[in-house]
Short mmCIF file of C-alpha atoms in Angstrom, two decimals:
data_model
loop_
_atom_site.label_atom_id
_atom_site.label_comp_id
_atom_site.label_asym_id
_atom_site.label_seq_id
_atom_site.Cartn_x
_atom_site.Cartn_y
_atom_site.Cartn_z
CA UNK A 3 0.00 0.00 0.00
CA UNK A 4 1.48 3.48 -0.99
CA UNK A 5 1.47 6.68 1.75
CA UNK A 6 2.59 9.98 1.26
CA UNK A 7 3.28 11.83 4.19
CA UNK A 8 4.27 15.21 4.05
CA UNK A 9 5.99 18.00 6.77
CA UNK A 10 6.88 21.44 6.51
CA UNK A 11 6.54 25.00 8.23
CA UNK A 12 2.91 26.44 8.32
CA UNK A 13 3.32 29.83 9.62
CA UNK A 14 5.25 31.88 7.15
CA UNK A 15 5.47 35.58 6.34
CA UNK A 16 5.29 37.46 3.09
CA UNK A 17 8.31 37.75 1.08
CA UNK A 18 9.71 34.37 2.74
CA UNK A 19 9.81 31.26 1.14
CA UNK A 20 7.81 28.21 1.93
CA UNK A 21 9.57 24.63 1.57
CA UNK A 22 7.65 21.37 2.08
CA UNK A 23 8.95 17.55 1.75
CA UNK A 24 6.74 14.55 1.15
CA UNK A 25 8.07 11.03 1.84
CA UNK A 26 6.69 8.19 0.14
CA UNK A 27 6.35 4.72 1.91
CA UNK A 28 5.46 1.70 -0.18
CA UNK A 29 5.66 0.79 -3.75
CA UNK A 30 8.22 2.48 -6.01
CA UNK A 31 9.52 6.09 -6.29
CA UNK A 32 11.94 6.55 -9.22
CA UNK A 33 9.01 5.01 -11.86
CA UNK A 34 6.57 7.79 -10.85
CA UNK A 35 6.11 11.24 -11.34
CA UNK A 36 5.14 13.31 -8.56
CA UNK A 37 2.72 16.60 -7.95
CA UNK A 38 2.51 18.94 -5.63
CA UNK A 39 -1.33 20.65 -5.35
CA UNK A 40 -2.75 23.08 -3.35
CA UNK A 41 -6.40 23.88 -2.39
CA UNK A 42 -7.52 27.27 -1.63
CA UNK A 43 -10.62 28.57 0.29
CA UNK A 44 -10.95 31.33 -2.88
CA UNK A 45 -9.81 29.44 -5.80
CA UNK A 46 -10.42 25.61 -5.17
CA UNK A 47 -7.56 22.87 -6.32
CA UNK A 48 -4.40 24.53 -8.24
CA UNK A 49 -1.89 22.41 -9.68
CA UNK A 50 1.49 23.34 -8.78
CA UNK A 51 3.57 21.09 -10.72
CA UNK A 52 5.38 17.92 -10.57
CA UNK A 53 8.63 16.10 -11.07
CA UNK A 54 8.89 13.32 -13.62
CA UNK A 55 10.16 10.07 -13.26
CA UNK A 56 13.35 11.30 -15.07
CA UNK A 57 13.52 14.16 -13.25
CA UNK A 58 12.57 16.79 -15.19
CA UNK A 59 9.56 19.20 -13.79
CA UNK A 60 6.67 20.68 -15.13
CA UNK A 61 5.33 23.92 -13.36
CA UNK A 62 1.95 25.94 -13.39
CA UNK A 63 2.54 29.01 -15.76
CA UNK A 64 1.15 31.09 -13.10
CA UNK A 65 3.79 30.27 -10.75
CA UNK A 66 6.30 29.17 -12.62
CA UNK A 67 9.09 31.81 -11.37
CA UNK A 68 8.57 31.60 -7.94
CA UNK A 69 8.50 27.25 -7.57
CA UNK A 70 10.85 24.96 -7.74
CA UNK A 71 10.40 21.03 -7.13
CA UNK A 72 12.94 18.52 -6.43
CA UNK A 73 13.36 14.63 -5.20
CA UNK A 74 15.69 12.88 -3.56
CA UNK A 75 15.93 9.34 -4.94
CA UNK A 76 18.01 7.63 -2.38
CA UNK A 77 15.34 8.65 0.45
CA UNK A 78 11.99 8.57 -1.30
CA UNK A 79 11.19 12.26 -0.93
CA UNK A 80 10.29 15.04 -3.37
CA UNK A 81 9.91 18.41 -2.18
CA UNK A 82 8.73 21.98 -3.02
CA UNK A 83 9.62 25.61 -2.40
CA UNK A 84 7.79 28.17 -3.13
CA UNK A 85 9.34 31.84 -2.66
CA UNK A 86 8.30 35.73 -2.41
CA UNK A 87 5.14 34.29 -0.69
CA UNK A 88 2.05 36.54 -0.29
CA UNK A 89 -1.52 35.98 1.23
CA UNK A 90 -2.59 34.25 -1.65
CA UNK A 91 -0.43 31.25 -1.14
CA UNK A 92 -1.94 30.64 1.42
CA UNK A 93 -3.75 27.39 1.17
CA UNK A 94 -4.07 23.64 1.86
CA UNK A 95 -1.09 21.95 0.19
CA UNK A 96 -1.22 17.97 -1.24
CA UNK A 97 1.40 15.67 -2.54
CA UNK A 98 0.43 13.11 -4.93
CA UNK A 99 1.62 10.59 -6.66
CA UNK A 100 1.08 11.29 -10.50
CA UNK A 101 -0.54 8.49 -12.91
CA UNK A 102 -0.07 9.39 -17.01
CA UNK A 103 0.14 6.05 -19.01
CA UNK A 104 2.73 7.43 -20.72
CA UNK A 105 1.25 10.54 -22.04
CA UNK A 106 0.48 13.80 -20.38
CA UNK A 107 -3.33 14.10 -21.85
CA UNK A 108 -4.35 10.41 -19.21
CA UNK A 109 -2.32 12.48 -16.42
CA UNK A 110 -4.23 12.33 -13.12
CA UNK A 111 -3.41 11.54 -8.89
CA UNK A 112 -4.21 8.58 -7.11
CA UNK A 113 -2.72 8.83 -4.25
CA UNK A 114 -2.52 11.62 -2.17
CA UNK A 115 -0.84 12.82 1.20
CA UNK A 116 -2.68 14.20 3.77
CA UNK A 117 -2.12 17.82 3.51
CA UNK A 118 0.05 20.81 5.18
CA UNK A 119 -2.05 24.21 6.13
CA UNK A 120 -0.18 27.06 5.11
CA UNK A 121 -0.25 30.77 6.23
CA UNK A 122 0.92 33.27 5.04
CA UNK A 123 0.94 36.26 7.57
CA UNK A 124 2.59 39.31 9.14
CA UNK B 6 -6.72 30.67 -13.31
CA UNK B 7 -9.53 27.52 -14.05
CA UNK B 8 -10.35 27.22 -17.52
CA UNK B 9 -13.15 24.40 -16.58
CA UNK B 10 -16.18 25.61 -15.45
CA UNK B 11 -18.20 23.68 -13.14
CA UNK B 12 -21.98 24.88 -11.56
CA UNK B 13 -21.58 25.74 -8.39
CA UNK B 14 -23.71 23.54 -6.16
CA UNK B 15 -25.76 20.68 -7.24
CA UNK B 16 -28.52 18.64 -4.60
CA UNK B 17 -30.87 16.05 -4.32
CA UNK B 18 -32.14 13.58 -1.95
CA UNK B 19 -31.41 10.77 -0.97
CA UNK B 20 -31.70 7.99 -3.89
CA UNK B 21 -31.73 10.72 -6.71
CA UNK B 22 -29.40 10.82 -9.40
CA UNK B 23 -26.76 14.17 -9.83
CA UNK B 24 -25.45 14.63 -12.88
CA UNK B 25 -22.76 17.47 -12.73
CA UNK B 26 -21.34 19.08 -15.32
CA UNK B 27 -18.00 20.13 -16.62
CA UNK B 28 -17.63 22.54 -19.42
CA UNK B 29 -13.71 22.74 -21.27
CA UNK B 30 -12.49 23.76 -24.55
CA UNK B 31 -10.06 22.02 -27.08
CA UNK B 32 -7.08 22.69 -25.89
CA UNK B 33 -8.10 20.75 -22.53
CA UNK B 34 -11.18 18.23 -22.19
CA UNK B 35 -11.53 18.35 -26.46
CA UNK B 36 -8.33 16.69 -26.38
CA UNK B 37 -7.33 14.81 -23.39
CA UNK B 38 -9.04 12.48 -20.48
CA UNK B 39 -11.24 13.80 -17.92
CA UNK B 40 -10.78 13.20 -14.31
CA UNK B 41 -12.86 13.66 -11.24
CA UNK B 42 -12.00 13.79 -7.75
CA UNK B 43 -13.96 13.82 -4.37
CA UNK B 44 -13.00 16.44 -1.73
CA UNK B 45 -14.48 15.66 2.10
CA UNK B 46 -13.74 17.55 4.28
CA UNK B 47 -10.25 17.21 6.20
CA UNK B 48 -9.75 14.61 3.84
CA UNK B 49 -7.31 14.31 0.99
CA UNK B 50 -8.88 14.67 -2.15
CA UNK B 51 -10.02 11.01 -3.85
CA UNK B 52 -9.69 9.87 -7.50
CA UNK B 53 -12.85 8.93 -8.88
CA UNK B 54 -13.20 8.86 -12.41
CA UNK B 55 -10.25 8.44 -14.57
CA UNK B 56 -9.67 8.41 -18.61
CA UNK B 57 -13.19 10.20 -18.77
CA UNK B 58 -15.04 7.01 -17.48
CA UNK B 59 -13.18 4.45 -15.40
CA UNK B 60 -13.42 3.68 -12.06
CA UNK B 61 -9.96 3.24 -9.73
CA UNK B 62 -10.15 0.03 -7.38
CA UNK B 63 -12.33 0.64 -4.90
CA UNK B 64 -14.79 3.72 -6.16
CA UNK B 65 -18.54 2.63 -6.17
CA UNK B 66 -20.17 1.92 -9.80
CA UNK B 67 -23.10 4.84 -8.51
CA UNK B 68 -20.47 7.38 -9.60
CA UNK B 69 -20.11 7.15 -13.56
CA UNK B 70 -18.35 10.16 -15.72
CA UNK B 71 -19.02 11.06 -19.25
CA UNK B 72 -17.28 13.11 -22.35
CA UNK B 73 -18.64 14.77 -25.33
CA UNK B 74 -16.72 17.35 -27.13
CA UNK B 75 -15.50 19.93 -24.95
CA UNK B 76 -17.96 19.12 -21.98
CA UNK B 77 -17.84 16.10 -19.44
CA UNK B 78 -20.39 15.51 -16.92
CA UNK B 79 -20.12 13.25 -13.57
CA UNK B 80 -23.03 11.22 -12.58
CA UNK B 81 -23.95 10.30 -9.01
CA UNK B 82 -26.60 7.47 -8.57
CA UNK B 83 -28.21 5.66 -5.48
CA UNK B 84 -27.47 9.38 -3.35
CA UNK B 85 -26.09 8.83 0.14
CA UNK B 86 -25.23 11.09 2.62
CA UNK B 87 -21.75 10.58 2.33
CA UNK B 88 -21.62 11.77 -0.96
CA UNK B 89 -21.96 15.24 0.54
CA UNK B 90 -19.09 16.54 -0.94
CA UNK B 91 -16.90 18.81 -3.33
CA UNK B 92 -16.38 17.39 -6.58
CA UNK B 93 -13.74 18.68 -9.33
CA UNK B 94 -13.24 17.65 -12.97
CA UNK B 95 -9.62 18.11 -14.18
CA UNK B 96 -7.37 17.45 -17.29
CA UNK B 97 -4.42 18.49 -18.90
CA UNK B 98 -4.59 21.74 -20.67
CA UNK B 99 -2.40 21.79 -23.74
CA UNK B 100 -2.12 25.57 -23.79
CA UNK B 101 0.99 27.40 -22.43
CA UNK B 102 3.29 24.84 -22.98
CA UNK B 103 0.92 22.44 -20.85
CA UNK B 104 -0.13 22.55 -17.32
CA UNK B 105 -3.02 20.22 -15.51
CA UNK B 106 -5.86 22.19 -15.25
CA UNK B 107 -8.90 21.47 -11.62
CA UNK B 108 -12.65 22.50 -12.35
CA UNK B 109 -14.38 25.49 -10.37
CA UNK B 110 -15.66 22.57 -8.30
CA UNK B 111 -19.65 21.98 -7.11
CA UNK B 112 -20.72 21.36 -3.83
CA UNK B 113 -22.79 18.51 -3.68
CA UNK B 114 -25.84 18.41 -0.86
CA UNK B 115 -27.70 15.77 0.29
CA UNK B 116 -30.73 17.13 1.54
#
């Protein structure tokens, strides 16, 4: 059975950046591709982006400039930061393991951690 | 940013059938698969409907999705309360140099 778990700070001010690791515990990392997500009370579910199984990342045009996603193979972990925060960011934020057959166009999650509340505050 | 529009609430008692609606364009739901997910809440959000119409291991056969053109549409039968929910549609959008692309979302009521 496949968990994500994910950890990270939750209180954050503007301008800082915001950097949040999910492990992944069961089944195999380095054949996935894996999304970050987050869920807003004002804007619903937002795709971040995501890390292939190659390692190459794909990131929402909207916040392209300010993310940045990486993994570390050896531990099972992928992780996102997110800089020059404002109030907007803040949100509910998901991992998720990435499913695409392949091809971009089947691309959807199946599995999903269980979320990290962030604020973004003075 | 959503470029798929979803109504925003949708209800019915219990034993009705929803039908919720997803509306796209060709550069998203005209050309790829349509997914829908389940949002309880404090709960992750839940695959339910993959490739426009297939179920993952473990989703109940009373939720059923649909595609036509630009526009997909997810069907609730059988309507428990547990189904109370927030449901999204999503696919990738091949626009921008391609980015995955979440619904407006409906809130679904059991009344």
């Amino acid at each position: 059975q496949v968990r994500l778990h994910q950890w990270g700070a939750g209180l954050l001010e503007p301008s800082e950046t915001l950097s949040l690791t999910c492990g992944v515990y069961g089944g195999s990392f380095s054949v996935y591709s894996w999304a970050w997500i987050r869920q807003s009370p004002g804007t619903g579910l937002e795709w971040i982006g995501q890390i292939t199984h190659s390692g190459g990342t794909n990131y929402n045009p909207s916040l392209k400039s300010r993310v940045t996603i990486s993994r570390d193979t050896s531990n099972n972990q992928f992780s996102l930061r997110l800089n020059s925060l404002v109030a907007a960011d803040t949100a509910l934020y998901f991992c998720a393991r990435v499913r695409r057959d392949g091809y971009n166009r089947f691309l959807r999650f199946d599995y999903w951690g269980q979320g990290s509340p962030v604020t973004v505050s003075s | 940013q959503s470029v798929l529009t979803q109504p925003p609430s949708a209800s019915g008692t219990p034993g009705q059938r929803v039908t919720i609606s997803c509306s796209g364009s060709s550069s998203n739901i005209g050309t790829n698969s349509v997914n829908w997910y389940q949002l309880l809440p404090g709960t992750a959000p839940r695959l339910l409907i993959y490739n426009n119409n297939q179920w993952p291991s473990g989703v109940s056969d009373r939720f059923s999705g649909s595609k036509s053109g630009t526009s997909a549409s997810l069907a609730i039968s059988g309507l428990q309360s547990e189904d109370e929910a927030d449901y999204y549609c999503a696919a990738w959008d091949d626009s921008l140099g391609g980015f995955y692309v979440f619904g407006t979302g409906t809130k679904v009521t059991v009344l």
